[in-house]
Coordinates of C-alpha atoms and ligand atoms in Angstrom, one line a residue:
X1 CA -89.1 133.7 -140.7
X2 CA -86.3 132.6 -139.2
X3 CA -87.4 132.1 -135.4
X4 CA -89.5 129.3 -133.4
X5 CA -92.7 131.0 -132.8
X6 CA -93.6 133.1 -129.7
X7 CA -95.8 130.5 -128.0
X8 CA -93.1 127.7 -128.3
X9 CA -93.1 126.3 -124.8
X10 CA -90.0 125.6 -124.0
X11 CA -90.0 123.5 -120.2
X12 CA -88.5 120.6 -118.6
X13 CA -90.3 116.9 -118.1
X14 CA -90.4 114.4 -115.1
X15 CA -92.9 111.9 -113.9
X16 CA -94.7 112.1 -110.5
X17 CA -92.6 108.2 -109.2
X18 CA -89.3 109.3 -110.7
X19 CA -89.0 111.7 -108.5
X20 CA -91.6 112.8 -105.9
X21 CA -90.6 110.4 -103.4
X22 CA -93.0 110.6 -100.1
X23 CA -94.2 107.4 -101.3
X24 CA -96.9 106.3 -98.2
X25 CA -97.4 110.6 -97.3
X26 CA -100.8 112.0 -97.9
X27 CA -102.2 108.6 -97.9
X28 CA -100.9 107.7 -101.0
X29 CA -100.9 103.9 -102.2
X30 CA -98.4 101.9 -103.5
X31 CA -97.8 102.1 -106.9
X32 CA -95.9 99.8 -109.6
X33 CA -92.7 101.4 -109.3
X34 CA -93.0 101.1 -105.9
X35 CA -92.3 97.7 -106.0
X36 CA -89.1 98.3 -107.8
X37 CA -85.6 97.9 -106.3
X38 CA -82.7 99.8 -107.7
X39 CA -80.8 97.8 -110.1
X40 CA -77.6 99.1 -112.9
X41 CA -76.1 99.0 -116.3
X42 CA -75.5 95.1 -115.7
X43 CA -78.6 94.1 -114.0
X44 CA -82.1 94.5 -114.5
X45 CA -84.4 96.0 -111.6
X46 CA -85.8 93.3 -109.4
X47 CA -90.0 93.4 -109.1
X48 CA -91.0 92.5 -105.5
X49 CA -94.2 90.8 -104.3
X50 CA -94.9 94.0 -102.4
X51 CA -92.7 96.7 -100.3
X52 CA -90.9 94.0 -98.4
X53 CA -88.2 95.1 -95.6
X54 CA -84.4 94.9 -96.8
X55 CA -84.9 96.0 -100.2
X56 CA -83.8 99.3 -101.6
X57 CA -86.8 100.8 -103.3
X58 CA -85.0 104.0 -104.8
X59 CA -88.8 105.4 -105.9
X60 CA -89.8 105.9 -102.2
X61 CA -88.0 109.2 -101.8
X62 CA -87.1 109.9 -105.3
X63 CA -85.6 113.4 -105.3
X64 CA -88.0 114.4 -102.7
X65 CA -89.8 116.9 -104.7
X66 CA -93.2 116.1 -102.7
X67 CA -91.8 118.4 -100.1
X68 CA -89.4 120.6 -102.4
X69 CA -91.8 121.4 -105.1
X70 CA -91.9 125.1 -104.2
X71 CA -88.2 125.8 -104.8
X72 CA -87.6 123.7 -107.7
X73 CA -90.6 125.3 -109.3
X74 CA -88.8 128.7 -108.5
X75 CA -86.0 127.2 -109.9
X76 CA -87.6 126.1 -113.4
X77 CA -89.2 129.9 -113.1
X78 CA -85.2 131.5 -112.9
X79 CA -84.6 129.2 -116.2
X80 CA -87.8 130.6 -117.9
X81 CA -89.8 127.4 -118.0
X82 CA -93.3 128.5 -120.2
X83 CA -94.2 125.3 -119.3
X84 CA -93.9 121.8 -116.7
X85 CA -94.3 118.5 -117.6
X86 CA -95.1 116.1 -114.6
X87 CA -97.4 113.3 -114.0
X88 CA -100.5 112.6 -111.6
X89 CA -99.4 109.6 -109.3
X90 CA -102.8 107.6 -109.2
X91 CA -102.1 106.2 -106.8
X92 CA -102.4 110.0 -104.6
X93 CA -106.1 109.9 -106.2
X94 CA -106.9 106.5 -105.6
X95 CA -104.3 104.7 -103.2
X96 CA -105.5 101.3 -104.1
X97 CA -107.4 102.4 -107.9
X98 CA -110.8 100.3 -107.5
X99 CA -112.2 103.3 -104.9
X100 CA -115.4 105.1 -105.7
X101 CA -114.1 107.8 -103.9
X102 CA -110.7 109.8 -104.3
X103 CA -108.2 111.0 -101.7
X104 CA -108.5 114.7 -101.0
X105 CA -105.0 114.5 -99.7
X106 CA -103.9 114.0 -102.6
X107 CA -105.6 116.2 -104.9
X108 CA -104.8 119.0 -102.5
X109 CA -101.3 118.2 -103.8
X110 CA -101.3 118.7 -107.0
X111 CA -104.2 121.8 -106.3
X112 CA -100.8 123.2 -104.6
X113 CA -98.2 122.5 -106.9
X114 CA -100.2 123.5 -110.2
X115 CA -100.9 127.1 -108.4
X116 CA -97.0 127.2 -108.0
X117 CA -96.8 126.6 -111.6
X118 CA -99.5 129.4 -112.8
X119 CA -97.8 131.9 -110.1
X120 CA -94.7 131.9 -112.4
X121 CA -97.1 131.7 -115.6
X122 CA -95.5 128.5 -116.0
X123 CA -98.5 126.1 -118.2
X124 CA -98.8 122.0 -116.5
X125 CA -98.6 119.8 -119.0
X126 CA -99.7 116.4 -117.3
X127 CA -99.6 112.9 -118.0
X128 CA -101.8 110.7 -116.3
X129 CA -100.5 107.4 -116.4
X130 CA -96.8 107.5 -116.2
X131 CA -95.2 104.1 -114.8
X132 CA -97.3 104.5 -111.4
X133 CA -100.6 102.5 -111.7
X134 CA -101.5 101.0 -108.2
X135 CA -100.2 97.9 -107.2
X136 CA -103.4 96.5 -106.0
X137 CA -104.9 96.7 -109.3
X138 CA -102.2 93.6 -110.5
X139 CA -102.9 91.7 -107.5
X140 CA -106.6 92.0 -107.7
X141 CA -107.1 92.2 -111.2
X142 CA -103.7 91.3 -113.1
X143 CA -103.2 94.5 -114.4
X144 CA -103.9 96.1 -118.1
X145 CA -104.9 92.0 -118.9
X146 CA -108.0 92.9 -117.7
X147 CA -110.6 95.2 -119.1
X148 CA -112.0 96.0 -116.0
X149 CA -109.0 98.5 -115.7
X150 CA -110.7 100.1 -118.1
X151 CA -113.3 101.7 -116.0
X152 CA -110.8 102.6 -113.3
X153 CA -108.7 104.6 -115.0
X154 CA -111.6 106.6 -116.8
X155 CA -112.9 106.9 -112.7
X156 CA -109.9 108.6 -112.0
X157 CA -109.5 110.3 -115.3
X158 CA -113.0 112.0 -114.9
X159 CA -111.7 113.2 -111.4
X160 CA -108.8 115.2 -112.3
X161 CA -110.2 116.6 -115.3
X162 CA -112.7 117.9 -113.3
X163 CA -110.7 119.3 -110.5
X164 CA -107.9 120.6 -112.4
X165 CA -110.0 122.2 -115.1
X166 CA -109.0 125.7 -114.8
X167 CA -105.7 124.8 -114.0
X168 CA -104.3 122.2 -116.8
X169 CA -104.9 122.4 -120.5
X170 CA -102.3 120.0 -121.8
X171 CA -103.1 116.0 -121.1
X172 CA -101.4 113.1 -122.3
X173 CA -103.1 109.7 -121.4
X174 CA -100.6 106.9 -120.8
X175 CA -96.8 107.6 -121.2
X176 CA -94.8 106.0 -124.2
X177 CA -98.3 103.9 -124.8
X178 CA -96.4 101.2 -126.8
X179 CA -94.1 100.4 -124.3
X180 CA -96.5 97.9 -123.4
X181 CA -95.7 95.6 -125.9
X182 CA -91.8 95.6 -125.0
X183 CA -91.5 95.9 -121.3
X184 CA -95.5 95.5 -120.3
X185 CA -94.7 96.0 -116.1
X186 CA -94.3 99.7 -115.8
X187 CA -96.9 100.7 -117.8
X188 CA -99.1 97.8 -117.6
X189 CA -98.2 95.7 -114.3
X190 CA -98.1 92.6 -116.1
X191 CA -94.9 90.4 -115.5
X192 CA -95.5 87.8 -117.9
X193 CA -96.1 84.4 -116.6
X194 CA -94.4 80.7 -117.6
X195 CA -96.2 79.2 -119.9
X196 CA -98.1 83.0 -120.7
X197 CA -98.2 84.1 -124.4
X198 CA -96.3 87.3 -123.9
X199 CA -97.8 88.6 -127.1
X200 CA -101.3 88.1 -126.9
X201 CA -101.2 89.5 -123.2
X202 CA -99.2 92.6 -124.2
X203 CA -101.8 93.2 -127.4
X204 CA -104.8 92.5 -125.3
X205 CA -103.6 94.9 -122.9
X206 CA -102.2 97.4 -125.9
X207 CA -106.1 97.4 -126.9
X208 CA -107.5 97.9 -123.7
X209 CA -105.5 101.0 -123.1
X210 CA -106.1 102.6 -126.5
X211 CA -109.4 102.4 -125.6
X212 CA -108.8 103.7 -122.4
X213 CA -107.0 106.4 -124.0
X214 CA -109.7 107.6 -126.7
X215 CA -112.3 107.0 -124.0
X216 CA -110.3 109.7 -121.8
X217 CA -109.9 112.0 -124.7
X218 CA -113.4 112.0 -124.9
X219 CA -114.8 112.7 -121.4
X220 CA -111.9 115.1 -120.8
X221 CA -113.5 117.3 -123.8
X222 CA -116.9 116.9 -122.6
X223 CA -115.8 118.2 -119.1
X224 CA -113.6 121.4 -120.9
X225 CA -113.7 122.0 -124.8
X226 CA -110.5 124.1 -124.3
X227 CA -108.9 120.8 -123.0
X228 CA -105.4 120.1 -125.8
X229 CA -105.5 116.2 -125.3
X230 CA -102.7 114.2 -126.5
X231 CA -100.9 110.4 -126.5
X232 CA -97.3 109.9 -125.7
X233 CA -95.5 107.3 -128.1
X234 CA -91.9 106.1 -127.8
X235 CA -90.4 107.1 -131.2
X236 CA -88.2 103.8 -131.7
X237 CA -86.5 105.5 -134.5
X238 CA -84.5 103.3 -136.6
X239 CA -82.6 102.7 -140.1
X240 CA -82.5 100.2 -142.4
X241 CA -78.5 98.5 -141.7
X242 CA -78.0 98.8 -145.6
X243 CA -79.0 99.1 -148.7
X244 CA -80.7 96.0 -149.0
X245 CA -84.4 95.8 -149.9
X246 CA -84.4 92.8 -146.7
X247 CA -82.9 95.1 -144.5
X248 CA -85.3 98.1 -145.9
X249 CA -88.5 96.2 -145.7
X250 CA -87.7 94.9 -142.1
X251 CA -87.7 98.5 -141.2
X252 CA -90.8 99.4 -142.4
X253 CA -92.1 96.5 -140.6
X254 CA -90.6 97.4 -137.3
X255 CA -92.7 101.2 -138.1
X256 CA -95.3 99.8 -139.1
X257 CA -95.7 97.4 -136.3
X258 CA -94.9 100.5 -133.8
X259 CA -97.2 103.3 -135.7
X260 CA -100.0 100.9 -134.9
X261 CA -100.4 102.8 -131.9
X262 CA -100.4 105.6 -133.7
X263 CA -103.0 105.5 -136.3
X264 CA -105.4 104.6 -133.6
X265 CA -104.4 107.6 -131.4
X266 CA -104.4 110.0 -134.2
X267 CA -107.2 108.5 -136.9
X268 CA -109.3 106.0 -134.7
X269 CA -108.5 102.7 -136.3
X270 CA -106.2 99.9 -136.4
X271 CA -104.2 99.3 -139.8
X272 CA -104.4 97.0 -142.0
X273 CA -100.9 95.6 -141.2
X274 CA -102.1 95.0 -137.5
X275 CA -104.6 92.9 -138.5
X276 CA -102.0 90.9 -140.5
X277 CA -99.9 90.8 -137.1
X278 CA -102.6 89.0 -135.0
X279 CA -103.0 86.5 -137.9
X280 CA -99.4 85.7 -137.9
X281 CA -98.8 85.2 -134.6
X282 CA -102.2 83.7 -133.8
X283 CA -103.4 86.4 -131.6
X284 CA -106.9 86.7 -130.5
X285 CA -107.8 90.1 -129.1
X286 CA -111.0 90.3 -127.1
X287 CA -112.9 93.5 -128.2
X288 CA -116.7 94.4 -127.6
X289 CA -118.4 95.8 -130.2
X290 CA -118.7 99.2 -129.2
X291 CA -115.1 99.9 -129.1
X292 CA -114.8 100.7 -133.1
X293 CA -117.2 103.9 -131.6
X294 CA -115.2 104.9 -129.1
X295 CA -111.4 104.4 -130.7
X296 CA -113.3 106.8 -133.8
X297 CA -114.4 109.5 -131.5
X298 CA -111.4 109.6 -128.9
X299 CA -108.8 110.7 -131.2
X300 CA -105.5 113.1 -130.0
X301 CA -104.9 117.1 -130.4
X302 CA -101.4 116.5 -130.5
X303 CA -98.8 113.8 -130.4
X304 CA -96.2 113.7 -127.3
X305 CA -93.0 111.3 -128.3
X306 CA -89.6 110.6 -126.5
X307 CA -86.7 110.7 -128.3
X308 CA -83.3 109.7 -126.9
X309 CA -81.6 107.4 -129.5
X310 CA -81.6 105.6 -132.4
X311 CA -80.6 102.0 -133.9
X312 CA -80.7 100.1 -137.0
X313 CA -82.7 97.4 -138.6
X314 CA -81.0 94.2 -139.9
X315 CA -83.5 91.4 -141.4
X316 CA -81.4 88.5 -141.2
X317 CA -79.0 89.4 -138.0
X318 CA -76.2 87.2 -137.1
X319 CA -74.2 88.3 -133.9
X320 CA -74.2 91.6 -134.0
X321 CA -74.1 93.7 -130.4
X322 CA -77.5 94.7 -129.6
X323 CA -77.3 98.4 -129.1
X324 CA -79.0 99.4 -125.6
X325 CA -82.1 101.6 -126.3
X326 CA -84.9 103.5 -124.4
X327 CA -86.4 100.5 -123.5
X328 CA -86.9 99.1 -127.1
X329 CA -83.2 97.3 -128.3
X330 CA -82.2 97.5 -131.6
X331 CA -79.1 97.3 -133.5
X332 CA -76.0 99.1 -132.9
X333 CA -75.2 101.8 -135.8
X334 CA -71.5 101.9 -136.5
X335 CA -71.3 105.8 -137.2
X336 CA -72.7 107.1 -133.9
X337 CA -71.4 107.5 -130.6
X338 CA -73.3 106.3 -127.5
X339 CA -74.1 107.6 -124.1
X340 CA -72.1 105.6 -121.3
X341 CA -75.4 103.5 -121.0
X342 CA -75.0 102.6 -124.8
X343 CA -77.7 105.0 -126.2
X344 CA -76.9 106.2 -129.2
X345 CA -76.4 110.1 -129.8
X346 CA -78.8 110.9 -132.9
X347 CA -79.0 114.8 -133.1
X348 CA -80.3 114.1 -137.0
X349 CA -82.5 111.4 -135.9
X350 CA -84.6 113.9 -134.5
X351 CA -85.1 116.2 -137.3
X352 CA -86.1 113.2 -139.2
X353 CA -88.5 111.6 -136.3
X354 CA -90.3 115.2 -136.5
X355 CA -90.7 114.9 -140.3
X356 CA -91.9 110.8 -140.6
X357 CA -94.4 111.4 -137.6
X358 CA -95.6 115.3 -139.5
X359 CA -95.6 113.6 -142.6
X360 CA -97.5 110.8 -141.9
X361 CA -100.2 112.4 -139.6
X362 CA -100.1 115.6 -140.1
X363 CA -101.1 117.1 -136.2
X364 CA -99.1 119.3 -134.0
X365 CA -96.0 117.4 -132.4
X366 CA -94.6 117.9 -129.0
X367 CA -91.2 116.9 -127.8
X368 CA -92.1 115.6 -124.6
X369 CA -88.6 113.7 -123.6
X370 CA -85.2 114.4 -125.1
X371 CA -81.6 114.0 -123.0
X372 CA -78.9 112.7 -121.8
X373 CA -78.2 110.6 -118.8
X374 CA -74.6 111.1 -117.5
X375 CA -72.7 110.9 -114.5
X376 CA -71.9 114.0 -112.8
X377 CA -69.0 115.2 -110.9
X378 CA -70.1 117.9 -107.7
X379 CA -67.3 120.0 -107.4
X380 CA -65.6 121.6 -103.9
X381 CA -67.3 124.8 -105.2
X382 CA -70.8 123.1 -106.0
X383 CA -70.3 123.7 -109.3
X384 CA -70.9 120.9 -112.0
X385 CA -69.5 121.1 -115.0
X386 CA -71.8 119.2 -117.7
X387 CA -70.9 120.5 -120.9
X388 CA -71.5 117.0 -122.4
X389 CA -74.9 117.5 -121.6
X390 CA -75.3 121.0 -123.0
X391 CA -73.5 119.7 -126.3
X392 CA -75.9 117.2 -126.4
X393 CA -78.8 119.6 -126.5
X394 CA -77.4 122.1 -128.8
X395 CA -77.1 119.4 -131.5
X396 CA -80.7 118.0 -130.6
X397 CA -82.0 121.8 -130.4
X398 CA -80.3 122.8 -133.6
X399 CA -82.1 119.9 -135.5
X400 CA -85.4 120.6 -134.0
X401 CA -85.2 123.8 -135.1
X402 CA -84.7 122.9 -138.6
X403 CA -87.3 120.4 -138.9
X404 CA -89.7 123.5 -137.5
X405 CA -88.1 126.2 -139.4
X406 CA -87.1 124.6 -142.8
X407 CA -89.0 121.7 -143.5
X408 CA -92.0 122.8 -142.0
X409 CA -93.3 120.8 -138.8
X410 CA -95.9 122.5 -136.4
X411 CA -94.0 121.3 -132.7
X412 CA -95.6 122.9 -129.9
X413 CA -93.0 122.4 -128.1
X414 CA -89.7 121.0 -126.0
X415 CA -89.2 119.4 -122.5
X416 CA -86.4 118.1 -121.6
X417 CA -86.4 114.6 -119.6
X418 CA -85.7 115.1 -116.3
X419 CA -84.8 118.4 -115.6
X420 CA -84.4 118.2 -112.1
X421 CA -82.4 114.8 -111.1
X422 CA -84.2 112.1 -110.7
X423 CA -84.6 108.1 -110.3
X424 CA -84.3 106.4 -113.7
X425 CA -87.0 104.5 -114.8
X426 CA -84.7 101.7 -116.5
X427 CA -81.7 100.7 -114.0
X428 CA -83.3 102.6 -111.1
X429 CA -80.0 104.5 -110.9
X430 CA -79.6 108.2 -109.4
X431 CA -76.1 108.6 -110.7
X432 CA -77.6 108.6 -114.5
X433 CA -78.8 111.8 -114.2
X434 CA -80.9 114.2 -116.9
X435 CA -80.7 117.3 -114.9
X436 CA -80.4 121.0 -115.4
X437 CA -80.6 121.1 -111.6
X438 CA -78.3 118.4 -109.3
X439 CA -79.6 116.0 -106.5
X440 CA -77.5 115.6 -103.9
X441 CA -78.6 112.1 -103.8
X442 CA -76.7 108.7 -104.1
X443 CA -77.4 104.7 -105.8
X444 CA -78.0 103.6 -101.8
X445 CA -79.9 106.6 -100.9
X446 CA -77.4 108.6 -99.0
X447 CA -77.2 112.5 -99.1
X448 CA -79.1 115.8 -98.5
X449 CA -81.3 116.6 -101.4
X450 CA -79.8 119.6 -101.8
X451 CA -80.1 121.0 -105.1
X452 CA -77.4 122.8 -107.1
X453 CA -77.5 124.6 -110.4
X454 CA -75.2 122.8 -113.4
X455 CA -73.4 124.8 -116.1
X456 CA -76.6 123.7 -118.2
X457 CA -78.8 125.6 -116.1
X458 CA -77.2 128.7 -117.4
X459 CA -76.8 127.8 -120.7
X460 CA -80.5 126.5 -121.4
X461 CA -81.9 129.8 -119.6
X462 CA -80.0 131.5 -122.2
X463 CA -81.6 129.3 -125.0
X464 CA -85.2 130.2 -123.7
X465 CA -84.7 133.6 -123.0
X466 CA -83.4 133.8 -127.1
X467 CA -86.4 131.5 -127.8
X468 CA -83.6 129.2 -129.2
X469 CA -81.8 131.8 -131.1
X470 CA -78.6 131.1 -129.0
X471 CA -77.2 127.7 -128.7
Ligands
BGP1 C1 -88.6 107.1 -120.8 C2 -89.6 107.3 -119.7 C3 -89.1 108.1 -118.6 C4 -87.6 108.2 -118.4 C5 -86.8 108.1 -119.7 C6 -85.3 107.9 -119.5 O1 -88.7 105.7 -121.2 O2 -90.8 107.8 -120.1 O3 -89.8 107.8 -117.4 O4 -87.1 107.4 -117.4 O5 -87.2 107.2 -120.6 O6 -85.0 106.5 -119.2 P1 -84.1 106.0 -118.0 O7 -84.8 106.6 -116.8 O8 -84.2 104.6 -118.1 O9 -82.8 106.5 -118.3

C-alpha cells in the first residue's frame, strides 16, 4: 500500500474573523478581533477599548468572503476540495454572547454557505471558537477568567449543533486551545492586568475551557451520535539544542507542560506533572467538584493541530535570538531556513509531530493548519508566481505522507491555512498571505477583492486529484 487512503480529505482552512469581513452585516456583534488594529513584523497589534473611529481594524472586511462565499467555494470545488475548514463567528449567533436567544440572520448564513459546500460534495469541518468570542463578554464578564463563560459558549454550542446537524460532522471546540496560556486575548479576551498573575489567570481560564470543551463534546453527541468531535492544539514542536541531558530534559518539560492539554482532551484527566506546575508556581485553580465527571466523559474523536514551524529547547539560554514562532517563541535552530517572518521551515518536523502525538495517544490526527505566509507579486497578466509556496508544501506533503504511509499514523486528513488570502491573525497583515487563491487586497485596506488563481492553485489541484501521488 503505497497510497493515502480513498477518504483522505484533502481541503483548505480559514477562520470565520480572518477573513469574512462584513463585520456589523446580518446583525452580527463585535467580536475580539474586532477590536484589533493592523500591526507588522516590528509591532505588535494594538487592542482597542472598542471599534473607535481612526483606527484601521483590517478584520472588518477581511477578504470579504461574507459576500463572495459562493465563488470562492466554486473555486475550492475546481481544486477538488473533499473538504472546508472554517469557523462559526459567535458573535453571528449571539452578537453580544449572554442572549437566550440567537440571531437567525446569522444562522441563515452559515445554513447558506454549508449548502454551497454539500452542492460540490465538499464535507464542513467547523471550529467553533476560533479568535472571535464577543467582545461584550470581556467587558461584562472579563472573559475566559470567568466560569460563567462557561454556560455561554455551551448555549451557543447546543444551537449550532442542532441546526447544522445534517449538515456538519466534523467539530473542533476552541482553536489551538493552549494558546491561552501564551497569548490569552484572542482566544480568551483576557489582556492581562498590572499587578494580575498572568499565570494563574491563563490556567484558570485554560480549565475553564477544557471543560467547556468536554462539556461540548458531550452535548454535541447527545444531539447526533454520528457527530466526529475533535480539539485543536498548537503543536509547539521543538528539539532539545544539544545533546545535553539539561537541554533534553527542558524539552520534555516544555511537552509535557504543552501535552497537558492534551491528555485532558484525549483521556479526561490532568497529568501528574500539571499538578506539579500549579505547586511550583503557586497556582490555585478554582474547580467544582463535578468537573472530574465532565472532563472523563467529554473526551475527543480526533485531534486537529497546526503546524507551521519548529524551534529548539535550551535549559540554561544566554543571548541567543529568539526564533519567531506561531505564536509560542522558542529558540532559533541553526540548520533551518525561516519564512521572511522568521518561522522556521520544518518539512521533517511534521513527520515527527504526526508520530509523538500517534504515539502517545493513539486517535486519528488531522492536519488542520500547515503553510506558508509570503509576499506575493500580482503580475501585468494576473498571474502569481508562488513556487516558494508550492515547494513548501511538497516538502511538508511528502513527510506527511510518510509518517501515514511508512510509520503508520491514521491522519484523516490535510487543510491548508488559509487557502484563500486572508487577514493574519498575528501582525494583522494582508501582504503575509497563505493562499492558493490571491486577494486583491492591501495592509491599508485598498483594492478590489478580486480574486486570482496562483501557480499553487494548479499544482495543489494536481496533488488532490493524484490523492498526493504527484508532488
Ligand atoms: C494560527 C491560527 C490561525 C492563523 C495561523 C497563521 O495560530 O490558528 O488563525 O492565523 O496561525 O498565523 P498568522 O496569521 O499570524 O500568520
Amino acid at each position: 500500500m503505497n497510497k493515502l487512503p480513498d477518504n483522505f480529505l484533502w481541503g483548505g482552512a480559514v477562520a470565520a474573523n480572518q477573513v469574512e469581513g462584513g463585520w456589523n452585516k446580518g446583525g452580527k456583534g463585535v467580536s475580539v478581533s474586532d477590536v484589533m488594529t493592523a500591526g507588522n513584523k516590528g509591532a505588535e497589534r494594538k487592542i482597542t477599548d472598542g471599534v473607535i473611529d481612526g483606527y484601521y481594524y483590517p478584520n472588518h472586511e477581511a477578504s470579504d468572503f461574507y459576500s463572495q462565499y459562493k465563488q470562492d467555494i466554486a473555486l475550492f470545488h475546481e481544486m477538488g476540495f473533499k473538504c472546508f475548514r472554517t469557523s462559526i463567528a459567535w458573535t453571528r449567533i449571539f452578537p453580544k454572547g449572554d442572549e437566550t436567544g440567537p440571531n437567525e440572520e446569522g444562522l441563515k448564513f452559515y445554513d447558506d454557505m454549508f449548502d454551497e459546500c454539500l452542492k460540490y460534495g465538499i464535507e464542513p469541518v467547523v471550529t467553533i471558537s476560533h479568535f472571535e468570542m464577543p467582545y461584550h463578554l470581556v467587558k461584562e464578564y472579563g472573559g475566559w477568567r470567568n466560569r460563567k463563560l462557561i454556560d455561554f459558549f455551551i448555549n451557543y454550542c447546543e444551537v449550532v449543533f442542532k441546526r447544522f446537524s445534517k449538515k456538519v460532522k466534523y467539530w473542533m471546540t476552541f482553536n489551538e486551545i493552549n494558546m491561552i496560556v501564551r497569548k490569552p486575548w484572542k482566544p480568551g479576551g483576557i489582556q492581562i492586568n498590572e499587578n494580575e498573575n498572568k499565570l494563574q489567570a491563563e490556567y484558570q481560564a485554560a480549565h475553564y475551557m477544557l471543560v467547556a470543551s468536554a462539556k461540548a463534546v458531550k452535548i454535541g453527541k447527545a444531539i447526533n451520535p454520528e457527530f466526529i468531535i475533535g480539539c485543536m492544539f498548537l503543536h509547539p514542536t521543538s528539539y532539545a539544542a544539544t545533546c545535553s541531558p539539561d537541554d533534553v530534559l527542558a524539552h520534555v518539560k516544555k511537552l509535557q507542560n504543552a501535552y497537558m492539554f492534551l491528555d485532558v482532551s484525549v483521556r479526561g484527566k490532568y497529568p501528574n506533572s500539571y499538578y506539579k506546575f500549579l505547586e511550583k508556581n503557586k497556582l490555585l485553580i478554582q474547580t467544582l467538584p463535578e468537573d472530574e465527571a465532565v472532563l472523563k466523559e467529554g473526551t475527543v474523536d480526533y485531534i486537529g493541530f497546526s503546524y507551521y514551524s519548529s524551534s529548539i529547547v535550551i535549559a540554561n539560554p544566554s543571548n541567543q535570538d529568539k526564533s519567531k514562532g506561531n505564536e509560542i517563541s522558542g529558540y532559533k535552530n541553526p540548520l533551518l531556513p525561516a519564512s521572511e517572518w522568521g518561522w522556521q521551515i520544518d518539512p521533517v518536523g511534521l513527520r515527527i509531530t504526526l508520530n509523538w502525538m500517534y504515539d502517545k495517544y493513539q486517535i486519528p490526527l488531522f492536519i488542520v493548519e500547515n503553510g506558508l505566509g509570503a509576499i506575493d507579486t500580482l503580475e501585468e497578466d494576473r498571474s502569481i508566481h508562488d513556487n516558494y509556496r508550492i515547494d513548501y508544501f511538497r516538502k511538508h506533503i511528502e513527510e506527511m505522507k510518510k509518517a501515514v504511509l511508512e510509520d503508520g499514523v491514521d491522519l484523516i486528513g490535510y487543510t491548508p491555512w488559509g487557502c484563500i488570502d486572508l487577514v493574519s491573525a498575528g501582525t494583522g497583515e494582508m501582504k503575509k498571505r497563505y493562499g492558493f487563491i490571491y486577494v486583491d487586497r492591501d495592509d491599508k485596506g485598498n483594492g478590489s477583492f478580486k480574486r486570482y488563481k496562483k501557480d499553487s492553485f494548479y499544482w495543489y489541484k494536481e496533488v488532490i486529484k493524484t490523492n498526493g501521488e504527484i508532488l
